[in-house]
Coordinates of C-alpha atoms in Angstrom, one line a residue:
M1 CA 0.0 0.0 0.0
A2 CA 1.2 3.5 -0.9
N3 CA 2.2 5.8 1.9
T4 CA 0.3 9.0 1.6
E5 CA 2.9 11.3 3.3
G6 CA 5.7 12.1 0.9
S7 CA 4.3 10.4 -2.2
K8 CA 1.3 12.5 -2.9
L9 CA 1.0 16.1 -4.0
W10 CA -1.7 16.5 -1.4
G11 CA -0.4 14.2 1.4
G12 CA 0.4 16.4 4.4
R13 CA -3.1 16.5 5.8
F14 CA -3.7 12.8 5.8
L15 CA -2.6 10.0 8.1
G16 CA -2.1 6.3 7.1
D17 CA -2.4 4.7 3.8
T18 CA -4.9 5.0 1.0
D19 CA -7.0 1.9 0.3
P20 CA -5.4 0.1 -2.7
L21 CA -8.8 0.0 -4.4
M22 CA -9.2 3.8 -3.9
E23 CA -5.7 4.2 -5.3
K24 CA -6.7 2.5 -8.5
F25 CA -10.1 4.2 -8.6
N26 CA -8.6 7.6 -8.2
A27 CA -5.6 7.3 -10.5
S28 CA -5.6 8.6 -14.1
I29 CA -2.0 7.9 -15.1
A30 CA -3.1 5.0 -17.3
Y31 CA -4.6 7.5 -19.8
D32 CA -3.4 11.0 -18.9
Q33 CA 0.2 9.9 -19.5
R34 CA -0.3 10.7 -23.1
M35 CA -0.2 14.4 -22.1
W36 CA 3.4 14.0 -20.9
S37 CA 4.8 16.5 -23.4
A38 CA 2.1 19.1 -22.7
D39 CA 2.7 18.7 -19.0
I40 CA 6.5 19.3 -19.4
R41 CA 5.9 22.3 -21.7
G42 CA 3.6 23.9 -19.1
S43 CA 6.1 23.3 -16.3
K44 CA 9.0 24.7 -18.3
A45 CA 7.1 27.9 -18.9
Y46 CA 5.9 28.0 -15.3
V47 CA 9.4 27.8 -13.8
K48 CA 10.4 30.7 -16.0
A49 CA 7.6 32.7 -14.5
L50 CA 8.7 31.6 -11.0
E51 CA 12.2 32.8 -11.7
K52 CA 10.9 36.2 -12.9
A53 CA 8.9 36.4 -9.7
K54 CA 12.1 35.6 -7.7
L55 CA 10.4 32.5 -6.3
V56 CA 13.3 30.3 -7.6
T57 CA 16.8 31.4 -8.4
T58 CA 18.2 31.3 -11.9
E59 CA 20.4 28.3 -10.9
E60 CA 17.3 26.5 -9.6
M61 CA 15.4 27.3 -12.8
N62 CA 18.2 25.9 -14.9
Q63 CA 18.3 22.8 -12.8
I64 CA 14.5 22.3 -13.2
L65 CA 14.7 23.0 -16.9
Q66 CA 17.5 20.5 -17.4
G67 CA 15.6 17.9 -15.3
L68 CA 12.5 18.4 -17.3
D69 CA 14.5 18.0 -20.5
Q70 CA 15.8 14.7 -19.2
I71 CA 12.2 13.5 -18.4
S72 CA 11.1 14.5 -21.9
V73 CA 13.9 12.3 -23.4
E74 CA 12.8 9.4 -21.2
W75 CA 9.2 9.7 -22.3
S76 CA 10.3 10.1 -26.0
K77 CA 12.4 6.9 -25.8
G78 CA 9.8 5.0 -24.0
V79 CA 12.0 4.4 -20.9
F80 CA 10.2 6.5 -18.4
V81 CA 9.2 4.3 -15.5
I82 CA 5.8 4.8 -14.0
K83 CA 5.6 3.9 -10.4
P84 CA 2.7 2.7 -8.3
E85 CA 2.4 6.0 -6.4
D86 CA 2.2 8.0 -9.7
E87 CA -1.4 9.1 -9.4
D88 CA -1.4 11.1 -12.6
I89 CA 1.0 12.6 -15.2
H90 CA 1.7 15.6 -13.0
T91 CA 2.6 13.5 -10.0
A92 CA 4.8 11.2 -12.2
N93 CA 6.8 14.0 -13.8
E94 CA 7.3 15.9 -10.5
R95 CA 8.3 12.7 -8.7
R96 CA 10.9 11.9 -11.4
L97 CA 12.1 15.5 -11.3
K98 CA 12.7 15.2 -7.6
E99 CA 14.7 12.0 -8.2
L100 CA 16.9 13.8 -10.7
I101 CA 17.5 17.2 -9.0
S102 CA 16.3 16.7 -5.4
A103 CA 15.2 19.8 -3.4
P104 CA 14.7 22.4 -6.2
A105 CA 11.9 20.2 -7.7
G106 CA 9.8 21.0 -4.7
K107 CA 9.6 24.6 -5.7
L108 CA 8.1 24.0 -9.2
H109 CA 4.5 23.7 -7.8
T110 CA 4.7 27.1 -6.0
G111 CA 1.4 28.9 -6.5
R112 CA 0.2 26.2 -9.0
S113 CA -2.6 23.8 -8.5
R114 CA -3.3 20.6 -10.4
N115 CA -6.6 22.3 -11.2
D116 CA -4.9 24.9 -13.4
Q117 CA -2.1 22.5 -14.4
V118 CA -4.3 19.8 -15.8
V119 CA -6.6 22.1 -17.8
T120 CA -3.5 23.8 -19.3
D121 CA -2.1 20.4 -20.3
M122 CA -5.5 19.5 -21.9
R123 CA -5.7 22.7 -23.9
L124 CA -2.1 22.3 -25.1
W125 CA -2.8 18.7 -26.1
L126 CA -6.1 19.4 -27.7
R127 CA -4.7 22.4 -29.7
D128 CA -2.2 20.0 -31.3
A129 CA -4.8 17.3 -31.8
I130 CA -7.1 19.8 -33.6
S131 CA -4.2 20.7 -36.0
T132 CA -3.8 17.0 -36.8
L133 CA -7.5 16.5 -37.4
T134 CA -7.7 19.6 -39.5
D135 CA -4.9 18.2 -41.7
N136 CA -6.8 14.8 -41.9
A137 CA -10.0 16.5 -42.9
L138 CA -8.4 18.6 -45.5
Q139 CA -6.7 15.6 -47.1
L140 CA -10.0 13.8 -47.3
M141 CA -11.6 16.9 -48.8
S142 CA -8.9 17.2 -51.4
T143 CA -9.3 13.5 -52.3
M144 CA -13.0 14.0 -52.8
V145 CA -12.8 17.2 -54.8
E146 CA -10.2 15.8 -57.2
R147 CA -12.3 12.7 -57.7
A148 CA -15.3 14.9 -58.4
A149 CA -13.3 16.8 -61.0
A150 CA -12.1 13.6 -62.7
E151 CA -15.5 11.9 -62.9
I152 CA -17.6 14.9 -63.6
D153 CA -19.2 13.4 -66.7
V154 CA -20.7 10.4 -64.9
L155 CA -24.5 10.5 -64.3
F156 CA -26.5 8.4 -61.9
P157 CA -29.8 8.5 -60.0
G158 CA -30.2 11.0 -57.1
Y159 CA -32.4 9.7 -54.3
T160 CA -34.8 11.3 -51.8
H161 CA -36.7 9.2 -49.3
M162 CA -34.6 6.3 -50.6
Q163 CA -36.6 6.6 -53.9
R164 CA -35.2 7.5 -57.3
A165 CA -35.7 11.3 -57.6
Q166 CA -33.8 13.0 -60.4
P167 CA -30.7 12.4 -62.6
I168 CA -27.6 14.0 -61.1
R169 CA -23.8 14.0 -61.6
W170 CA -21.9 11.5 -59.5
S171 CA -19.6 14.4 -58.8
H172 CA -22.5 16.4 -57.4
W173 CA -23.0 13.7 -54.8
I174 CA -19.3 13.6 -53.9
L175 CA -19.2 17.4 -53.5
S176 CA -22.3 17.4 -51.3
H177 CA -20.3 15.5 -48.7
A178 CA -17.2 17.6 -49.3
V179 CA -19.1 20.7 -48.5
A180 CA -20.4 19.2 -45.3
L181 CA -16.8 18.4 -44.4
S182 CA -15.7 22.0 -45.1
R183 CA -18.2 23.2 -42.5
D184 CA -16.7 20.7 -40.1
V185 CA -13.2 22.2 -40.7
D186 CA -14.5 25.7 -40.2
R187 CA -16.2 24.7 -36.9
L188 CA -13.1 22.9 -35.7
L189 CA -11.0 26.0 -36.3
E190 CA -13.5 28.1 -34.4
I191 CA -13.2 25.7 -31.5
K192 CA -9.5 26.0 -31.6
K193 CA -9.7 29.7 -30.9
R194 CA -11.6 29.0 -27.7
V195 CA -9.2 26.1 -26.8
N196 CA -6.2 28.4 -27.2
V197 CA -6.8 30.4 -24.0
L198 CA -4.3 30.2 -21.1
P199 CA -5.6 29.0 -17.7
L200 CA -2.2 28.6 -16.0
G201 CA -1.8 31.0 -13.1
S202 CA -5.4 30.5 -11.9
G203 CA -4.3 28.3 -9.0
A204 CA -6.9 26.0 -7.5
I205 CA -9.8 28.5 -7.4
A206 CA -8.8 32.0 -6.2
G207 CA -5.9 32.8 -8.5
T208 CA -2.2 33.1 -7.4
P209 CA -0.9 35.3 -4.6
F210 CA 2.5 35.6 -6.2
D211 CA 3.7 37.9 -8.9
I212 CA 3.3 35.3 -11.7
D213 CA 3.5 37.0 -15.1
R214 CA 0.7 35.4 -17.0
E215 CA 1.5 37.3 -20.1
L216 CA 5.0 35.6 -20.0
L217 CA 3.2 32.2 -19.7
R218 CA 0.9 33.1 -22.6
K219 CA 3.8 33.9 -24.9
E220 CA 5.9 30.9 -23.8
L221 CA 3.0 28.5 -24.5
E222 CA 1.8 30.3 -27.6
F223 CA -1.8 30.9 -26.3
D224 CA -3.9 33.6 -28.0
G225 CA -5.3 35.0 -24.7
I226 CA -5.5 34.7 -20.9
S227 CA -8.5 33.4 -19.0
L228 CA -10.5 36.1 -17.4
N229 CA -11.7 34.4 -14.2
S230 CA -9.8 31.8 -12.2
M231 CA -12.9 29.9 -11.0
D232 CA -14.2 29.6 -14.5
A233 CA -10.7 28.7 -15.9
T234 CA -10.2 25.7 -13.6
G235 CA -13.9 24.5 -13.4
Q236 CA -15.2 24.8 -17.0
R237 CA -14.8 22.2 -19.7
D238 CA -16.8 23.9 -22.4
F239 CA -13.9 23.4 -24.9
V240 CA -14.0 19.7 -24.3
A241 CA -17.8 19.6 -24.7
E242 CA -17.5 21.6 -27.9
F243 CA -14.9 19.2 -29.3
L244 CA -17.0 16.2 -28.4
F245 CA -20.0 17.7 -30.2
W246 CA -17.9 18.6 -33.1
A247 CA -16.7 15.0 -33.4
S248 CA -20.3 13.8 -33.2
L249 CA -21.4 16.1 -36.0
C250 CA -18.4 15.3 -38.2
L251 CA -19.0 11.6 -37.9
T252 CA -22.7 12.1 -38.5
H253 CA -21.7 13.5 -41.9
L254 CA -19.2 10.7 -42.6
S255 CA -21.7 8.1 -41.4
K256 CA -24.2 9.4 -43.9
M257 CA -21.7 9.1 -46.7
A258 CA -20.7 5.7 -45.6
E259 CA -24.3 4.5 -45.6
D260 CA -24.8 5.7 -49.2
L261 CA -21.6 4.0 -50.3
M262 CA -22.7 0.8 -48.6
L263 CA -25.9 0.8 -50.5
Y264 CA -24.2 1.7 -53.8
S265 CA -21.7 -1.2 -53.3
T266 CA -24.4 -3.9 -52.9
K267 CA -25.2 -6.3 -55.8
E268 CA -28.6 -4.7 -55.9
F269 CA -27.0 -1.3 -56.9
S270 CA -23.5 -2.2 -58.1
F271 CA -22.7 1.5 -58.6
V272 CA -19.3 1.2 -56.8
S273 CA -16.8 -1.4 -55.8
L274 CA -14.6 -1.0 -52.8
S275 CA -10.9 -1.8 -52.9
D276 CA -9.9 -5.1 -51.3
A277 CA -7.7 -3.0 -49.0
Y278 CA -10.9 -1.7 -47.4
S279 CA -13.0 -4.8 -47.4
T280 CA -13.1 -8.1 -45.6
G281 CA -14.5 -11.5 -46.2
S282 CA -16.7 -14.0 -44.4
S283 CA -15.4 -16.9 -42.3
L284 CA -18.2 -19.1 -43.8
M285 CA -19.2 -17.7 -47.2
P286 CA -16.3 -17.6 -49.6
Q287 CA -18.0 -15.3 -52.1
K288 CA -18.6 -12.5 -49.6
K289 CA -16.8 -9.1 -49.9
N290 CA -18.0 -7.0 -47.0
A291 CA -17.7 -3.2 -46.8
D292 CA -16.5 -3.4 -43.2
S293 CA -14.6 -0.1 -43.5
L294 CA -17.9 1.7 -44.2
E295 CA -19.8 -0.2 -41.5
L296 CA -17.1 0.7 -39.0
I297 CA -17.2 4.4 -40.0
R298 CA -20.9 4.3 -39.5
S299 CA -20.6 2.6 -36.1
K300 CA -17.9 4.9 -34.8
A301 CA -20.4 7.8 -35.0
G302 CA -22.4 6.0 -32.2
R303 CA -19.3 5.6 -30.1
V304 CA -18.6 9.4 -30.3
F305 CA -22.2 10.3 -29.6
G306 CA -22.0 8.2 -26.5
N307 CA -18.9 10.0 -25.3
C308 CA -20.5 13.4 -25.9
A309 CA -23.8 12.6 -24.2
G310 CA -22.1 10.9 -21.3
F311 CA -19.8 13.8 -20.6
M312 CA -22.6 16.3 -20.8
M313 CA -24.5 14.3 -18.2
T314 CA -21.4 14.5 -16.0
L315 CA -21.2 18.3 -16.4
K316 CA -24.8 19.1 -15.9
G317 CA -24.9 18.3 -12.2
L318 CA -21.7 19.9 -11.0
P319 CA -21.4 22.8 -8.6
S320 CA -19.0 25.7 -9.3
S321 CA -15.3 25.4 -9.8
Y322 CA -13.2 22.2 -10.0
N323 CA -14.6 18.8 -9.0
K324 CA -13.0 15.4 -9.4
D325 CA -15.9 14.4 -11.8
L326 CA -14.0 16.4 -14.4
Q327 CA -11.4 13.6 -14.5
E328 CA -13.9 12.0 -16.9
D329 CA -13.1 14.6 -19.5
K330 CA -9.8 13.1 -20.7
E331 CA -10.9 9.6 -21.6
A332 CA -13.8 11.1 -23.6
M333 CA -11.5 13.6 -25.3
F334 CA -8.8 11.1 -26.1
D335 CA -11.2 8.5 -27.4
C336 CA -13.0 11.0 -29.6
Y337 CA -9.7 12.2 -31.1
D338 CA -8.5 8.6 -31.7
T339 CA -11.8 7.7 -33.3
V340 CA -12.1 10.7 -35.6
H341 CA -8.4 10.5 -36.5
A342 CA -8.8 6.9 -37.6
V343 CA -12.2 7.5 -39.4
L344 CA -10.9 10.4 -41.4
Q345 CA -7.8 8.4 -42.6
V346 CA -9.8 5.3 -43.5
T347 CA -12.4 7.4 -45.3
T348 CA -9.7 9.0 -47.3
G349 CA -8.4 5.5 -48.2
V350 CA -11.9 4.4 -49.3
M351 CA -12.6 7.4 -51.4
S352 CA -9.2 7.3 -53.1
T353 CA -9.4 3.6 -54.1
L354 CA -13.0 2.8 -54.8
K355 CA -14.0 2.0 -58.4
I356 CA -17.2 3.2 -60.0
N357 CA -19.3 1.2 -62.5
Q358 CA -20.3 4.0 -64.9
S359 CA -22.4 1.9 -67.2
V360 CA -24.4 0.5 -64.3
M361 CA -24.9 3.9 -62.8
E362 CA -26.2 5.3 -66.0
A363 CA -28.3 2.3 -66.8
A364 CA -30.1 2.8 -63.5
L365 CA -31.5 6.1 -64.8
S366 CA -35.2 5.7 -65.7
P367 CA -37.7 7.8 -67.6
D368 CA -39.9 8.3 -64.6
M369 CA -37.1 10.4 -63.1
L370 CA -37.8 12.9 -65.8
A371 CA -41.4 13.6 -64.7
T372 CA -40.3 16.9 -63.2
D373 CA -38.7 17.8 -66.5
L374 CA -42.1 17.1 -68.2
A375 CA -43.6 19.6 -65.8
Y376 CA -40.9 22.1 -66.6
Y377 CA -41.6 21.6 -70.3
L378 CA -45.2 22.8 -69.7
V379 CA -43.9 25.7 -67.4
R380 CA -41.8 26.9 -70.3
K381 CA -45.1 27.0 -72.4
G382 CA -46.7 29.3 -69.8
V383 CA -48.4 26.8 -67.5
P384 CA -48.3 27.6 -63.8
F385 CA -46.0 25.1 -62.0
R386 CA -48.7 23.7 -59.8
E387 CA -50.9 23.0 -62.8
A388 CA -48.0 21.6 -64.7
H389 CA -47.1 19.3 -61.8
G390 CA -50.6 17.9 -61.8
I391 CA -50.5 17.3 -65.6
S392 CA -47.2 15.6 -65.3
G393 CA -48.6 13.4 -62.6
K394 CA -51.5 12.4 -64.8
A395 CA -48.9 11.4 -67.5
V396 CA -47.1 9.3 -65.0
F397 CA -50.4 7.6 -64.1
A398 CA -51.2 7.0 -67.8
A399 CA -47.8 5.3 -68.3
E400 CA -48.3 3.1 -65.2
S401 CA -51.8 2.2 -66.4
K402 CA -50.4 1.0 -69.7
N403 CA -47.5 -0.7 -67.9
I404 CA -45.0 1.2 -70.0
A405 CA -42.1 3.6 -69.3
L406 CA -43.0 7.3 -69.3
N407 CA -41.0 8.1 -72.4
Q408 CA -43.0 5.4 -74.3
L409 CA -46.1 7.4 -74.2
T410 CA -46.9 8.7 -77.7
V411 CA -47.5 12.4 -78.5
G412 CA -51.2 11.4 -78.8
D413 CA -51.2 9.8 -75.3
L414 CA -49.6 13.0 -73.9
S415 CA -51.9 15.3 -75.9
A416 CA -54.9 13.5 -74.3
V417 CA -53.5 14.7 -70.9
S418 CA -52.8 18.3 -72.2
P419 CA -53.0 19.8 -75.7
L420 CA -49.8 21.7 -75.0
F421 CA -47.7 18.6 -75.5
G422 CA -46.2 18.6 -79.0
S423 CA -43.7 16.7 -81.0
D424 CA -40.9 18.6 -79.3
V425 CA -41.7 16.8 -76.1
S426 CA -39.2 14.2 -77.2
S427 CA -36.4 16.5 -76.1
V428 CA -37.4 15.9 -72.5
W429 CA -36.3 12.2 -72.6
D430 CA -32.5 13.0 -72.5
Y431 CA -30.7 12.6 -69.2
R432 CA -27.8 14.8 -70.1
S433 CA -30.1 17.6 -71.2
S434 CA -31.9 17.1 -67.9
V435 CA -28.9 17.7 -65.7
E436 CA -27.6 20.5 -67.9
Q437 CA -30.7 22.6 -67.2
Y438 CA -29.7 22.9 -63.5
S439 CA -27.0 25.5 -64.2
A440 CA -27.8 27.9 -61.4
P441 CA -25.1 28.1 -58.7
G442 CA -25.2 24.9 -56.6
G443 CA -26.9 22.8 -59.3
T444 CA -25.9 19.6 -61.0
A445 CA -25.1 21.0 -64.5
K446 CA -21.5 20.5 -65.6
S447 CA -20.8 24.3 -65.4
S448 CA -22.2 24.5 -61.9
V449 CA -20.4 21.4 -60.6
T450 CA -17.2 22.7 -62.2
A451 CA -17.7 26.0 -60.3
Q452 CA -18.2 24.0 -57.1
V453 CA -14.9 22.2 -57.7
E454 CA -13.0 25.4 -58.3
H455 CA -14.6 27.0 -55.2
L456 CA -13.5 24.1 -53.0
R457 CA -10.0 24.0 -54.6
T458 CA -9.6 27.7 -53.7
W459 CA -11.0 27.1 -50.2
L460 CA -8.5 24.2 -49.7
Q461 CA -5.6 26.4 -50.8
Q462 CA -6.6 29.0 -48.3
H463 CA -6.9 26.5 -45.5
T464 CA -3.6 24.7 -46.2
Q465 CA -1.4 27.8 -46.3

């Protein structure tokens, strides 16, 4: 059993040993050790502020900095030894520092609480994580945009309510998901601004009684601003909640795309074929090629939702300032990062390697999908759209009654529905002409889709500079 006195950052007030079960229950070192670099960066900045405040000598500062550098090397090489009494990453690093430089290590925590230390570590860690996820998302977007540009001439059915709706370009479908991803990137960069606020120097709750230069800390750690209120700085986790929600929404978008691709890859559709690199087989049925990459992308959305909802439930009942409940923030944050990081990379792999079956896609287009075009034909002859819509519906009914395709109705059949139908109605039954009429910005005409591609290329250039 660990002896409380001397091995804990909080041990002086307690007598006897902590129950081993409580030791394990209370410890976070198993997962917060991944913040080792952020913890060392924060401590190196803080000791410089202590030296400026004359709370440590220049010699002591240099000893502490050298010790922290040694600890960083040990972590980097994977040789840092975690001991049973290391409750968390802060305890572990400070314990090791004391082993290396003895007494001066005890001055590092002057005026600092684990309350402001841990949230500083988290903000530093998440700031770097957001940069990585932004790069991942931009890579996926670039893959999608370039694929859309290369396959712009491919037509296939667009669906609403899971029913064939109108002919569209395959590229239009790809870009619909790329645009959603661009919003995810914008949101993530907005969150990063709120993450990048310095809490260090807030102490446990009331601030610091020492002349700690928080502006020095801000510059050393490259934060954009300094927290305004010490109680809020140490007790709020809005930035974590925002990140968890962001992850949930981002994976909602990718789950939707994965669901479409799963359907398109089935034998019933056969629009696309996944690369073997992103598929698996069956242990029983040799013929099976399962889209497990897409299924897992879809499932990971549920995992992230759970992290977000669970953490919000933790937050909603807390009183002001820091409470140990907030220890739950890190596992949720780490797991969401790991999950989204993997999903973005796998989705990029899927989108860069899947093959489309153009002939099957275009063969799936059917004349009934041009019923709206039939209504537009009448609109161009002066018929109000609501009336034209009804006439087109009657034409659809007439074709169904005869058990023939809509384009097999004769001019006589159509004239019986409306005398405005003439021989030129045959121009309606052309899928490429159909998509080309949607040339307004945002539409599925080639000129419009090309404009979307160029817009997103420019957007990507601006975000990768």
